XYZ file of C-alpha atoms in Angstrom:
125
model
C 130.951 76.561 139.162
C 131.796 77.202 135.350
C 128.433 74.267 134.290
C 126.698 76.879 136.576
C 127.959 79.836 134.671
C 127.256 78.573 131.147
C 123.673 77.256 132.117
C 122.876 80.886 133.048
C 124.471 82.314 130.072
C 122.674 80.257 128.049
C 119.886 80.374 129.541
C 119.761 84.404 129.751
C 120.473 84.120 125.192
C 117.387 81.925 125.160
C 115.219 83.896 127.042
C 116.660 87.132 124.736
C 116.414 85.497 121.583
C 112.742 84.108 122.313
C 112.210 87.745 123.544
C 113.255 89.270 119.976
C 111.548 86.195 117.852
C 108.333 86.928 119.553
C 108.569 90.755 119.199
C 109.239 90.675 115.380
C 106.281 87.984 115.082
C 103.599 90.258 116.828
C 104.727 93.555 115.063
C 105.136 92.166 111.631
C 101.596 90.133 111.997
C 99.949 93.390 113.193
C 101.992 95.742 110.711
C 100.680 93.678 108.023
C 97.416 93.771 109.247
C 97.537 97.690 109.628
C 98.788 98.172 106.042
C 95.764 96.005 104.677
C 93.312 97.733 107.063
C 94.213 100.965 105.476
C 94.007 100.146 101.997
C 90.401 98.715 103.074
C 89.340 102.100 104.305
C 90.799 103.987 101.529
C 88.786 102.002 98.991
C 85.618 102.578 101.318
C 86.371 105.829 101.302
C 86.035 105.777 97.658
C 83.034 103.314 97.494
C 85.431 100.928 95.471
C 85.462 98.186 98.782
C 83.792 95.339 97.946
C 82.270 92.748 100.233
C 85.094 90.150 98.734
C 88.598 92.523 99.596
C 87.020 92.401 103.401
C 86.256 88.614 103.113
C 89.726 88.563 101.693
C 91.259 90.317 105.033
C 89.187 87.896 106.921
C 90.573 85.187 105.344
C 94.244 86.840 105.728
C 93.880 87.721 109.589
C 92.844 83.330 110.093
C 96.153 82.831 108.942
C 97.895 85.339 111.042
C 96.228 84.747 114.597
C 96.958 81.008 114.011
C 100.506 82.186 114.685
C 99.452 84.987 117.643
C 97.905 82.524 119.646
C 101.367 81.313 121.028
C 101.791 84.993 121.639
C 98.918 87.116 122.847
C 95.961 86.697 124.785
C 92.734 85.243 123.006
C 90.747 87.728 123.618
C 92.831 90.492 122.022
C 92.923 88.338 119.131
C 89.036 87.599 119.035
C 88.302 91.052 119.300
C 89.980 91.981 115.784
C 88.053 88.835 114.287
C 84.850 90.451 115.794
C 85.422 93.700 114.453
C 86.260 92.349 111.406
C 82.762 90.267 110.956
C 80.867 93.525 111.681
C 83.171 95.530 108.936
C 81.710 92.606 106.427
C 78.241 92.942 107.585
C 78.140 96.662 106.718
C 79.622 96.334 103.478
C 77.038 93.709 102.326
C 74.746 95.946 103.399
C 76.383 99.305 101.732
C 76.674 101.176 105.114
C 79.645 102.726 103.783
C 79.475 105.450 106.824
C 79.854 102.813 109.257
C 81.626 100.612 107.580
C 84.719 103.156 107.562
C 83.654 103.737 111.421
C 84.514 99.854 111.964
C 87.701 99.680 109.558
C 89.256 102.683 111.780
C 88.894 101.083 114.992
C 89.641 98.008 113.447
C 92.974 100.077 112.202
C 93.618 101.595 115.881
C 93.684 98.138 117.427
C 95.994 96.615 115.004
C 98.290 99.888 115.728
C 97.880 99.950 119.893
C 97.433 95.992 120.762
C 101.156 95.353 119.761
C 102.288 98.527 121.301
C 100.405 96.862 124.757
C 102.729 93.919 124.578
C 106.203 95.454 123.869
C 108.827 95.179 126.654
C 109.029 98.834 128.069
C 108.733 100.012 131.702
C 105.418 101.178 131.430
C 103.866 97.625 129.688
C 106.005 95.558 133.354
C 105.235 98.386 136.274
């Protein structure tokens, strides 16, 4: 009776801690993200992006989703690599309207697709 009690103890703090670890993973990989999103669009706002600083998040966002993948579904993290790719096409190509265009979606999804996978009522019902 008491082995039985401790195995569900413990097994009810390992479930809870994996809960938090995986939590503070996603939001600080997407708040990261977000942060160097912005910075992105402000300098493309200002025509100062160059096609490097986007190559640069690129490179940035490999290293994060290696991470995610343990986490999230692939195709939520494909779809920021894809969105990504089209945000360097545009700037090699000086389509600075679109390019901010792509850099705000890009933005929104790094914003929403961790809210989509925190434990509240409405993310389980």
């Amino acid at each position: 009776m008491l082995k039985t009690i401790i195995t569900i103890i413990l097994s009810c703090a390992i479930l809870i801690g994996g809960t938090i670890y995986e939590q503070t993973v996603v939001l600080k990989q997407f708040n990261d993200l977000a942060s160097e999103v912005k910075t992105c669009i402000e300098m493309a706002e200002t025509d100062t992006l160059a096609t490097e600083d986007v190559l640069a998040l690129q490179t940035n966002w490999e290293k994060k989703k290696k991470h995610l993948h343990a986490f999230l579904p692939h195709s939520e993290i494909k779809e920021i690599g894809l969105w990504i790719s089209e945000a360097i096409s545009y700037t090699e190509y000086c389509n600075e309207e679109e390019l901010v265009d792509k850099l705000q979606v890009l933005y929104d999804l790094a914003v929403q697709i961790p809210e989509n996978f925190k434990i509240r009522l409405n993310n389980i019902f």
